[in-house]
């Protein structure tokens, strides 16, 4: 490539391919005879879909002005030209020669694009380690075997700079597009295989990860643990009371209006978000640090006609523009956050003037905790405050606090009903999970009843408004 970034000569990499690659290549040779957007998207309405979809997909990308981008499965260049308008350099790659040549015909006037015919699985595809800011693909990994995806993920991580991003978007569960196909070798996986229908990954140095996310996904919120919680709380829920006993009551306090935008911090598996979106016609953004939670939330939302989106994100590091949301909602999550004042200040900025904040959370007595309760708090890594102090932190962040209420009595009632139901269905629970799972749930609920009955563990409900200008 020329030093000034001008377009290079068309490059073709040829290597031996296995059975999977032969099948996929033959599939795409068959469907790329007609080099149109309809053929590439395998949908007769592709032109109309593209007009709506492409700007939305591009809007999800991290800032890429002046950056180096690798576009995998670039096709005839549906995204190549848009990427080239802002990027410093784009490598557009596809494994069908006439397809990438068509891309070059369409976008060759961009002097910062290199067009490369290569298979992403080929060992001959050699890119400099740490050379890329963004790796972008739109419908690619579903044309690779499981092992090929794993191998490619390892290579992409090496190619990225620290701080760089991987973005990919895949069809999950079933075929997209109405094109008839003689055979379809596509792998329509569950989202959990990729672990976020769009995903964005950022490469970070491991020291930045304090292990909390790994703890959530490998200990507290393992997939099996989530399913156990859902069994107790009800489909879609992993927070106290599920939909009937708490969610409906709390959401009514928000006075939601159609078209409003809601942020759910610690959204779990998305039941509350789906309920708000379906019942009140609002748009809900659910974030959670647990990859497992978000994977389940995506599965629960698949096929529903409501406006929800889910993202793996750390609420203490996430940044939203000021005045982004009408409502911020959080259920039994902020107990994990140690710098609550800083988080509440962020909430205040993210809310529109007059916007509402609703939080339910674990709290504690104002008295010095017992040795046993102090050890429980430490073991869980919680940061607990009494209800009055919690409300004061919200006031200090600028909120008008409407409600700072101790709901421990309600908490006890709900816990007892949940425990009774699990014990009533003991045999079915053990059949679906195990005796160990049953004992852990029953033991955990009884321990919470003891802590809360003694007055040490409390449960608070908080409702606050951002002051109007």
Short mmCIF file of C-alpha atoms in Angstrom, two decimals:
data_model
loop_
_atom_site.label_atom_id
_atom_site.label_comp_id
_atom_site.label_asym_id
_atom_site.label_seq_id
_atom_site.Cartn_x
_atom_site.Cartn_y
_atom_site.Cartn_z
CA UNK A 1 0.00 0.00 0.00
CA UNK A 2 1.16 3.51 -0.74
CA UNK A 3 2.27 5.56 2.25
CA UNK A 4 -0.36 8.20 1.53
CA UNK A 5 -3.14 5.63 1.96
CA UNK A 6 -4.15 5.43 -1.71
CA UNK A 7 -5.93 2.33 -2.95
CA UNK A 8 -3.73 -0.70 -3.48
CA UNK A 9 -3.81 -3.26 -6.25
CA UNK A 10 -6.59 -5.80 -5.86
CA UNK A 11 -5.24 -8.65 -3.75
CA UNK A 12 -6.31 -12.30 -3.99
CA UNK A 13 -5.38 -14.89 -1.38
CA UNK A 14 -5.93 -18.54 -2.33
CA UNK A 15 -5.62 -21.39 0.13
CA UNK A 16 -6.94 -24.91 0.59
CA UNK A 17 -10.40 -25.09 2.11
CA UNK A 18 -12.11 -27.77 4.17
CA UNK A 19 -15.59 -29.19 3.73
CA UNK A 20 -17.28 -26.39 5.69
CA UNK A 21 -15.62 -23.71 3.60
CA UNK A 22 -16.46 -25.51 0.33
CA UNK A 23 -20.12 -25.74 1.31
CA UNK A 24 -20.29 -22.08 2.34
CA UNK A 25 -18.37 -20.91 -0.72
CA UNK A 26 -20.61 -22.86 -3.09
CA UNK A 27 -23.65 -21.45 -1.26
CA UNK A 28 -22.48 -17.88 -1.83
CA UNK A 29 -21.31 -18.47 -5.39
CA UNK A 30 -24.88 -19.61 -6.09
CA UNK A 31 -26.38 -16.52 -4.43
CA UNK A 32 -23.95 -13.96 -5.84
CA UNK A 33 -24.61 -14.43 -9.55
CA UNK A 34 -26.79 -11.33 -9.41
CA UNK A 35 -24.62 -8.73 -7.66
CA UNK A 36 -27.41 -6.69 -6.07
CA UNK A 37 -28.32 -5.74 -2.54
CA UNK A 38 -31.28 -8.15 -2.80
CA UNK A 39 -28.93 -11.03 -3.59
CA UNK A 40 -26.50 -10.08 -0.80
CA UNK A 41 -29.24 -9.73 1.83
CA UNK A 42 -31.23 -12.69 0.47
CA UNK A 43 -34.41 -10.62 0.68
CA UNK A 44 -36.71 -9.23 -2.02
CA UNK A 45 -37.30 -6.08 0.08
CA UNK A 46 -33.60 -5.50 0.66
CA UNK A 47 -33.49 -1.99 -0.81
CA UNK A 48 -36.15 -0.73 1.56
CA UNK A 49 -34.66 -2.60 4.53
CA UNK A 50 -31.23 -1.20 3.77
CA UNK A 51 -32.45 2.40 3.82
CA UNK A 52 -33.71 1.99 7.38
CA UNK A 53 -31.19 -0.49 8.70
CA UNK A 54 -27.83 0.83 7.51
CA UNK A 55 -27.97 4.20 9.33
CA UNK A 56 -29.08 2.45 12.50
CA UNK A 57 -26.23 -0.08 12.38
CA UNK A 58 -23.67 2.65 11.71
CA UNK A 59 -25.03 4.69 14.61
CA UNK A 60 -24.17 1.83 16.98
CA UNK A 61 -20.46 1.91 16.15
CA UNK A 62 -17.93 3.53 18.45
CA UNK A 63 -16.30 6.69 17.02
CA UNK A 64 -14.15 5.69 14.05
CA UNK A 65 -13.07 8.99 12.51
CA UNK A 66 -9.51 8.58 11.24
CA UNK A 67 -9.35 4.98 12.48
CA UNK A 68 -8.22 1.78 10.78
CA UNK A 69 -11.11 -0.57 10.08
CA UNK A 70 -11.22 -4.18 8.90
CA UNK A 71 -14.58 -4.95 7.29
CA UNK A 72 -15.12 -8.70 7.18
CA UNK A 73 -17.63 -10.11 4.70
CA UNK A 74 -17.77 -6.72 2.99
CA UNK A 75 -19.84 -8.05 0.08
CA UNK A 76 -20.59 -5.53 -2.67
CA UNK A 77 -19.93 -2.67 -0.28
CA UNK A 78 -23.18 -1.85 1.46
CA UNK A 79 -21.22 -0.46 4.40
CA UNK A 80 -17.78 0.05 2.81
CA UNK A 81 -18.48 3.49 1.38
CA UNK A 82 -20.02 4.82 4.58
CA UNK A 83 -17.10 3.55 6.63
CA UNK A 84 -14.60 5.06 4.18
CA UNK A 85 -16.16 8.53 4.51
CA UNK A 86 -14.93 8.84 8.10
CA UNK A 87 -12.23 6.21 8.59
CA UNK A 88 -8.56 6.77 8.04
CA UNK A 89 -8.21 3.43 6.31
CA UNK A 90 -10.58 0.54 5.47
CA UNK A 91 -9.68 -3.01 4.52
CA UNK A 92 -12.74 -4.46 2.77
CA UNK A 93 -12.54 -8.26 2.70
CA UNK A 94 -14.76 -10.92 1.12
CA UNK A 95 -14.09 -14.48 -0.02
CA UNK A 96 -16.07 -14.34 -3.30
CA UNK A 97 -13.91 -12.76 -5.98
CA UNK A 98 -16.61 -11.26 -8.20
CA UNK A 99 -18.33 -9.82 -5.12
CA UNK A 100 -15.29 -7.95 -3.82
CA UNK A 101 -14.52 -6.77 -7.35
CA UNK A 102 -18.04 -5.34 -7.53
CA UNK A 103 -17.34 -3.55 -4.25
CA UNK A 104 -14.19 -2.10 -5.77
CA UNK A 105 -16.18 -0.94 -8.80
CA UNK A 106 -18.67 0.82 -6.51
CA UNK A 107 -16.31 2.21 -3.88
CA UNK A 108 -12.94 2.27 -5.61
CA UNK A 109 -13.04 6.08 -5.73
CA UNK A 110 -12.34 6.12 -2.00
CA UNK A 111 -8.57 6.27 -1.85
CA UNK A 112 -8.39 4.97 1.70
CA UNK A 113 -9.87 1.53 0.93
CA UNK A 114 -7.97 -1.68 0.17
CA UNK A 115 -10.05 -4.47 -1.41
CA UNK A 116 -9.01 -7.97 -0.43
CA UNK A 117 -10.36 -11.32 -1.63
CA UNK A 118 -9.68 -13.76 1.18
CA UNK A 119 -11.34 -16.25 3.49
CA UNK A 120 -11.36 -15.07 7.12
CA UNK A 121 -10.53 -18.62 8.21
CA UNK A 122 -7.43 -18.87 6.02
CA UNK A 123 -4.11 -19.09 7.89
CA UNK A 124 -2.64 -17.14 4.98
CA UNK A 125 -4.64 -14.07 6.04
CA UNK A 126 -1.89 -12.30 7.94
CA UNK A 127 -2.65 -8.93 9.51
CA UNK A 128 -0.27 -7.05 11.75
CA UNK A 129 -0.85 -7.63 15.43
CA UNK A 130 -2.29 -4.57 17.18
CA UNK A 131 -2.93 -2.70 13.91
CA UNK A 132 -6.72 -2.30 13.88
CA UNK A 133 -9.06 0.07 15.72
CA UNK A 134 -12.31 -1.57 14.65
CA UNK A 135 -13.27 -4.92 13.14
CA UNK A 136 -16.73 -4.73 11.58
CA UNK A 137 -18.93 -7.46 10.16
CA UNK A 138 -22.59 -7.66 9.28
CA UNK A 139 -23.82 -11.26 8.92
CA UNK A 140 -20.62 -13.26 8.68
CA UNK A 141 -20.07 -15.56 11.66
CA UNK A 142 -23.22 -17.54 10.92
CA UNK A 143 -21.41 -18.79 7.81
CA UNK A 144 -18.58 -20.23 9.90
CA UNK A 145 -18.49 -23.42 11.95
CA UNK A 146 -18.33 -23.16 15.73
CA UNK A 147 -14.62 -23.94 15.73
CA UNK A 148 -13.97 -21.41 12.97
CA UNK A 149 -15.73 -18.71 15.00
CA UNK A 150 -13.60 -19.53 18.04
CA UNK A 151 -10.38 -19.43 16.01
CA UNK A 152 -11.35 -16.18 14.30
CA UNK A 153 -12.16 -14.58 17.66
CA UNK A 154 -8.65 -15.35 18.88
CA UNK A 155 -7.10 -13.87 15.74
CA UNK A 156 -9.28 -10.75 15.81
CA UNK A 157 -8.22 -10.06 19.37
CA UNK A 158 -4.58 -10.18 18.29
CA UNK A 159 -5.20 -7.86 15.33
CA UNK A 160 -6.89 -5.23 17.48
CA UNK A 161 -5.17 -2.42 19.29
CA UNK A 162 -5.82 -2.15 23.02
CA UNK A 163 -9.01 -0.11 23.25
CA UNK A 164 -10.12 -1.28 19.81
CA UNK A 165 -13.58 -2.70 19.15
CA UNK A 166 -15.12 -5.72 17.45
CA UNK A 167 -18.65 -5.18 16.11
CA UNK A 168 -20.69 -7.97 14.60
CA UNK A 169 -24.34 -8.50 13.80
CA UNK A 170 -25.87 -11.92 13.22
CA UNK A 171 -29.19 -13.62 12.56
CA UNK A 172 -30.06 -15.87 15.49
CA UNK A 173 -32.50 -18.74 15.97
CA UNK A 174 -33.92 -18.75 12.42
CA UNK A 175 -33.48 -17.58 8.83
CA UNK A 176 -33.81 -13.91 7.96
CA UNK A 177 -34.68 -12.80 4.44
CA UNK A 178 -37.40 -14.22 2.21
CA UNK A 179 -35.14 -15.59 -0.54
CA UNK A 180 -35.87 -19.25 -1.37
CA UNK A 181 -32.87 -21.51 -0.96
CA UNK A 182 -32.30 -25.06 -2.20
CA UNK A 183 -30.21 -25.73 0.86
CA UNK A 184 -29.15 -23.50 3.74
CA UNK A 185 -25.88 -24.27 5.55
CA UNK A 186 -26.18 -21.16 7.73
CA UNK A 187 -25.63 -21.58 11.49
CA UNK A 188 -28.51 -19.79 13.26
CA UNK A 189 -27.15 -19.90 16.77
CA UNK A 190 -28.50 -18.72 20.08
CA UNK A 191 -27.12 -15.31 21.11
CA UNK A 192 -25.39 -16.89 24.10
CA UNK A 193 -23.02 -18.65 21.69
CA UNK A 194 -21.56 -15.28 20.76
CA UNK A 195 -21.85 -13.81 24.20
CA UNK A 196 -24.54 -9.68 22.95
CA UNK A 197 -28.71 -9.42 17.23
CA UNK A 198 -25.69 -6.69 17.32
CA UNK A 199 -22.58 -7.08 19.45
CA UNK A 200 -19.76 -4.69 20.25
CA UNK A 201 -16.67 -5.95 22.06
CA UNK A 202 -13.82 -3.74 23.23
CA UNK A 203 -10.30 -5.01 23.78
CA UNK A 204 -8.99 -3.88 27.16
CA UNK A 205 -5.95 -4.65 29.26
CA UNK A 206 -6.84 -7.33 31.80
CA UNK A 207 -5.83 -5.14 34.77
CA UNK A 208 -8.90 -2.99 34.07
CA UNK A 209 -11.13 -5.97 34.84
CA UNK A 210 -11.37 -6.30 38.61
CA UNK A 211 -12.99 -9.66 38.27
CA UNK A 212 -16.50 -8.56 39.23
CA UNK A 213 -17.99 -9.40 35.84
CA UNK A 214 -16.31 -12.80 35.93
CA UNK A 215 -17.71 -13.31 39.43
CA UNK A 216 -21.23 -12.48 38.27
CA UNK A 217 -21.12 -14.79 35.25
CA UNK A 218 -19.25 -17.65 36.85
CA UNK A 219 -20.65 -17.58 40.40
CA UNK A 220 -23.71 -15.50 41.28
CA UNK A 221 -25.32 -15.37 37.85
CA UNK A 222 -24.27 -18.56 36.15
CA UNK A 223 -26.80 -19.63 33.52
CA UNK A 224 -28.19 -22.31 35.81
CA UNK A 225 -28.47 -19.82 38.69
CA UNK A 226 -30.38 -17.38 36.49
CA UNK A 227 -32.84 -20.08 35.47
CA UNK A 228 -33.35 -21.01 39.11
CA UNK A 229 -34.08 -17.38 40.01
CA UNK A 230 -36.46 -17.11 37.08
CA UNK A 231 -38.27 -20.21 38.31
CA UNK A 232 -38.84 -18.45 41.65
CA UNK A 233 -39.62 -14.92 40.42
CA UNK A 234 -41.51 -15.80 37.25
CA UNK A 235 -40.73 -15.81 33.50
CA UNK A 236 -38.43 -12.92 32.59
CA UNK A 237 -37.65 -11.86 36.15
CA UNK A 238 -34.73 -12.18 38.56
CA UNK A 239 -35.81 -9.54 41.11
CA UNK A 240 -38.05 -9.63 44.15
CA UNK A 241 -41.74 -10.15 43.50
CA UNK A 242 -41.55 -10.62 39.74
CA UNK A 243 -44.29 -8.91 37.74
CA UNK A 244 -47.36 -9.41 39.92
CA UNK A 245 -46.17 -8.42 43.38
CA UNK A 246 -43.76 -5.55 42.72
CA UNK A 247 -43.13 -4.64 39.06
CA UNK A 248 -46.67 -3.55 38.17
CA UNK A 249 -46.97 -1.49 41.36
CA UNK A 250 -43.60 0.22 40.98
CA UNK A 251 -43.98 0.94 37.26
CA UNK A 252 -47.36 2.60 37.88
CA UNK A 253 -45.54 5.20 39.99
CA UNK A 254 -43.58 6.29 36.91
CA UNK A 255 -46.64 7.56 35.00
CA UNK A 256 -45.09 6.38 31.73
CA UNK A 257 -46.25 7.96 28.47
CA UNK A 258 -45.98 6.50 24.93
CA UNK A 259 -42.73 7.39 23.22
CA UNK A 260 -40.76 8.00 26.40
CA UNK A 261 -37.27 6.56 26.78
CA UNK A 262 -36.40 4.44 29.81
CA UNK A 263 -33.00 3.26 31.06
CA UNK A 264 -33.07 0.10 33.19
CA UNK A 265 -29.85 -0.25 35.18
CA UNK A 266 -29.28 -3.88 36.09
CA UNK A 267 -32.00 -5.11 33.75
CA UNK A 268 -31.42 -8.79 34.45
CA UNK A 269 -33.16 -10.98 31.88
CA UNK A 270 -35.42 -8.20 30.69
CA UNK A 271 -38.89 -9.04 32.00
CA UNK A 272 -39.52 -5.57 33.41
CA UNK A 273 -38.26 -3.91 30.25
CA UNK A 274 -40.50 -5.99 28.01
CA UNK A 275 -43.46 -5.29 30.31
CA UNK A 276 -42.88 -1.50 30.19
CA UNK A 277 -42.38 -1.50 26.42
CA UNK A 278 -45.45 -3.62 25.69
CA UNK A 279 -47.81 -2.12 28.27
CA UNK A 280 -46.85 1.57 27.95
CA UNK A 281 -45.39 1.84 24.42
CA UNK A 282 -42.07 3.23 25.65
CA UNK A 283 -38.55 2.52 24.39
CA UNK A 284 -36.43 0.74 26.99
CA UNK A 285 -32.65 0.44 27.09
CA UNK A 286 -31.62 -2.34 29.47
CA UNK A 287 -28.02 -2.59 30.65
CA UNK A 288 -26.40 -5.20 32.86
CA UNK A 289 -22.82 -6.13 33.66
CA UNK A 290 -23.61 -9.84 33.41
CA UNK A 291 -23.15 -11.25 29.92
CA UNK A 292 -25.33 -14.20 30.87
CA UNK A 293 -28.19 -11.93 31.93
CA UNK A 294 -28.09 -9.97 28.67
CA UNK A 295 -27.93 -13.16 26.62
CA UNK A 296 -31.10 -14.42 28.27
CA UNK A 297 -32.75 -11.00 27.85
CA UNK A 298 -32.05 -11.08 24.12
CA UNK A 299 -33.56 -14.55 23.85
CA UNK A 300 -36.66 -13.50 25.81
CA UNK A 301 -37.16 -10.47 23.53
CA UNK A 302 -36.67 -12.31 20.24
CA UNK A 303 -39.79 -12.14 18.07
CA UNK A 304 -41.60 -9.63 20.28
CA UNK A 305 -42.95 -6.46 18.69
CA UNK A 306 -41.88 -4.00 21.36
CA UNK A 307 -39.10 -1.43 21.58
CA UNK A 308 -36.37 -2.85 23.79
CA UNK A 309 -32.61 -3.06 23.46
CA UNK A 310 -30.08 -4.72 25.73
CA UNK A 311 -26.40 -4.07 26.30
CA UNK A 312 -23.64 -5.52 28.44
CA UNK A 313 -22.39 -2.41 30.21
CA UNK A 314 -20.95 -1.18 33.49
CA UNK A 315 -23.22 1.62 34.73
CA UNK A 316 -20.30 3.23 36.56
CA UNK A 317 -18.34 3.60 33.32
CA UNK A 318 -21.14 4.00 30.78
CA UNK A 319 -21.62 7.52 29.39
CA UNK A 320 -24.86 8.86 27.95
CA UNK A 321 -25.50 12.40 26.67
CA UNK A 322 -27.16 14.72 29.15
CA UNK A 323 -30.98 14.68 29.12
CA UNK A 324 -31.18 11.30 27.33
CA UNK A 325 -33.92 9.59 29.35
CA UNK A 326 -37.38 10.31 30.70
CA UNK A 327 -37.05 7.58 33.32
CA UNK A 328 -34.25 5.63 34.99
CA UNK A 329 -35.33 2.40 36.67
CA UNK A 330 -33.28 -0.02 38.74
CA UNK A 331 -34.28 -3.09 40.73
CA UNK A 332 -32.04 -4.56 43.45
CA UNK A 333 -28.83 -3.75 41.60
CA UNK A 334 -27.17 -0.66 43.05
CA UNK A 335 -26.27 -2.60 46.19
CA UNK A 336 -23.25 -3.72 44.11
CA UNK A 337 -22.07 -0.11 43.52
CA UNK A 338 -19.71 1.35 46.11
CA UNK A 339 -19.60 4.94 44.85
CA UNK A 340 -23.34 5.56 44.81
CA UNK A 341 -23.06 9.39 44.97
CA UNK A 342 -21.10 9.43 41.69
CA UNK A 343 -23.62 7.11 40.04
CA UNK A 344 -26.57 9.22 41.23
CA UNK A 345 -24.91 12.33 39.82
CA UNK A 346 -24.66 10.53 36.46
CA UNK A 347 -28.32 9.53 36.69
CA UNK A 348 -29.22 13.17 37.31
CA UNK A 349 -27.34 14.28 34.19
CA UNK A 350 -28.79 11.51 32.02
CA UNK A 351 -32.37 12.33 32.97
CA UNK A 352 -34.37 15.02 31.21
CA UNK A 353 -35.66 17.90 33.37
CA UNK A 354 -38.66 16.56 35.27
CA UNK A 355 -37.55 12.98 34.61
CA UNK A 356 -38.17 10.25 37.17
CA UNK A 357 -35.87 7.85 38.98
CA UNK A 358 -37.17 4.69 40.66
CA UNK A 359 -34.92 2.35 42.62
CA UNK A 360 -35.58 -0.67 44.80
CA UNK A 361 -32.54 -1.89 46.66
CA UNK A 362 -31.18 -3.86 49.59
CA UNK A 363 -30.52 -1.65 52.60
CA UNK A 364 -29.50 -2.15 56.23
CA UNK A 365 -30.39 -0.93 59.67
CA UNK A 366 -28.82 2.29 60.91
CA UNK A 367 -27.33 0.26 63.78
CA UNK A 368 -23.93 -1.43 63.65
CA UNK A 369 -24.37 -4.76 61.85
CA UNK A 370 -23.79 -8.04 63.64
CA UNK A 371 -20.66 -10.03 62.89
CA UNK A 372 -22.68 -12.48 60.80
CA UNK A 373 -24.39 -9.79 58.73
CA UNK A 374 -21.15 -7.86 58.27
CA UNK A 375 -19.52 -11.04 56.95
CA UNK A 376 -22.44 -11.60 54.56
CA UNK A 377 -22.09 -8.05 53.20
CA UNK A 378 -18.34 -8.50 52.78
CA UNK A 379 -18.66 -11.90 51.14
CA UNK A 380 -21.17 -10.53 48.63
CA UNK A 381 -19.23 -7.34 48.03
CA UNK A 382 -22.30 -5.22 48.78
CA UNK A 383 -22.41 -1.57 49.78
CA UNK A 384 -25.50 -1.13 51.94
CA UNK A 385 -26.97 1.96 53.60
CA UNK A 386 -29.98 2.62 55.76
CA UNK A 387 -33.06 3.93 53.96
CA UNK A 388 -32.72 7.49 55.27
CA UNK A 389 -29.06 7.76 54.23
CA UNK A 390 -29.88 6.30 50.82
CA UNK A 391 -32.53 8.97 50.26
CA UNK A 392 -30.11 11.66 51.42
CA UNK A 393 -27.56 10.57 48.80
CA UNK A 394 -30.22 11.10 46.13
CA UNK A 395 -30.99 14.57 47.52
CA UNK A 396 -27.29 15.41 47.57
CA UNK A 397 -27.12 14.48 43.86
CA UNK A 398 -29.78 17.10 43.15
CA UNK A 399 -32.98 15.04 43.12
CA UNK A 400 -36.31 15.95 44.64
CA UNK A 401 -36.96 12.80 46.64
CA UNK A 402 -40.65 11.94 46.58
CA UNK A 403 -40.36 8.59 48.30
CA UNK A 404 -37.68 6.98 50.49
CA UNK A 405 -39.61 4.16 52.04
CA UNK A 406 -38.68 1.08 54.02
CA UNK A 407 -40.50 -1.79 52.29
CA UNK A 408 -39.04 -4.60 54.40
CA UNK A 409 -42.48 -5.82 55.51
CA UNK A 410 -43.47 -6.25 51.86
CA UNK A 411 -40.11 -7.91 51.19
CA UNK A 412 -40.77 -10.43 53.97
CA UNK A 413 -44.24 -11.23 52.66
CA UNK A 414 -42.98 -11.77 49.12
CA UNK A 415 -40.02 -13.89 50.30
CA UNK A 416 -42.31 -16.11 52.33
CA UNK A 417 -44.76 -16.65 49.46
CA UNK A 418 -41.90 -17.42 47.07
CA UNK A 419 -40.40 -19.89 49.55
CA UNK A 420 -43.76 -21.57 50.13
CA UNK A 421 -44.25 -22.00 46.39
CA UNK A 422 -40.80 -23.53 45.87
CA UNK A 423 -41.33 -25.95 48.76
CA UNK A 424 -44.78 -26.84 47.40
CA UNK A 425 -43.24 -27.69 44.02
CA UNK A 426 -40.18 -29.42 45.47
CA UNK A 427 -40.33 -32.54 43.33
CA UNK A 428 -40.81 -30.60 40.08
CA UNK A 429 -38.01 -28.16 41.02
CA UNK A 430 -35.59 -31.00 41.76
CA UNK A 431 -36.62 -32.74 38.53
CA UNK A 432 -35.91 -29.60 36.48
CA UNK A 433 -32.72 -28.70 38.36
CA UNK A 434 -31.27 -30.81 41.20
CA UNK A 435 -31.56 -31.46 44.91
CA UNK A 436 -28.52 -29.24 45.44
CA UNK A 437 -30.19 -26.41 43.51
CA UNK A 438 -33.35 -26.81 45.56
CA UNK A 439 -31.42 -26.75 48.83
CA UNK A 440 -29.50 -23.63 47.78
CA UNK A 441 -32.66 -21.71 46.88
CA UNK A 442 -34.55 -22.77 50.00
CA UNK A 443 -31.53 -22.10 52.21
CA UNK A 444 -30.93 -18.71 50.61
CA UNK A 445 -34.55 -17.62 51.03
CA UNK A 446 -34.66 -18.76 54.67
CA UNK A 447 -31.45 -16.88 55.40
CA UNK A 448 -32.90 -13.69 53.87
CA UNK A 449 -36.04 -14.13 55.99
CA UNK A 450 -33.93 -14.43 59.14
CA UNK A 451 -31.77 -11.38 58.31
CA UNK A 452 -34.78 -9.26 57.37
CA UNK A 453 -36.96 -10.42 60.30
CA UNK A 454 -34.19 -9.46 62.72
CA UNK A 455 -34.19 -5.96 61.26
CA UNK A 456 -30.64 -6.09 59.92
CA UNK A 457 -31.35 -6.52 56.21
CA UNK A 458 -33.83 -3.94 54.95
CA UNK A 459 -35.42 -3.28 51.57
CA UNK A 460 -35.96 0.25 50.33
CA UNK A 461 -38.03 1.86 47.60
CA UNK A 462 -37.00 5.26 46.27
CA UNK A 463 -38.77 7.59 43.86
CA UNK A 464 -37.22 10.91 42.86
CA UNK A 465 -37.56 13.62 40.22
CA UNK A 466 -34.96 15.67 38.42
CA UNK A 467 -35.77 19.31 38.97
CA UNK A 468 -37.26 21.13 36.05
CA UNK A 469 -35.37 24.04 34.56
#
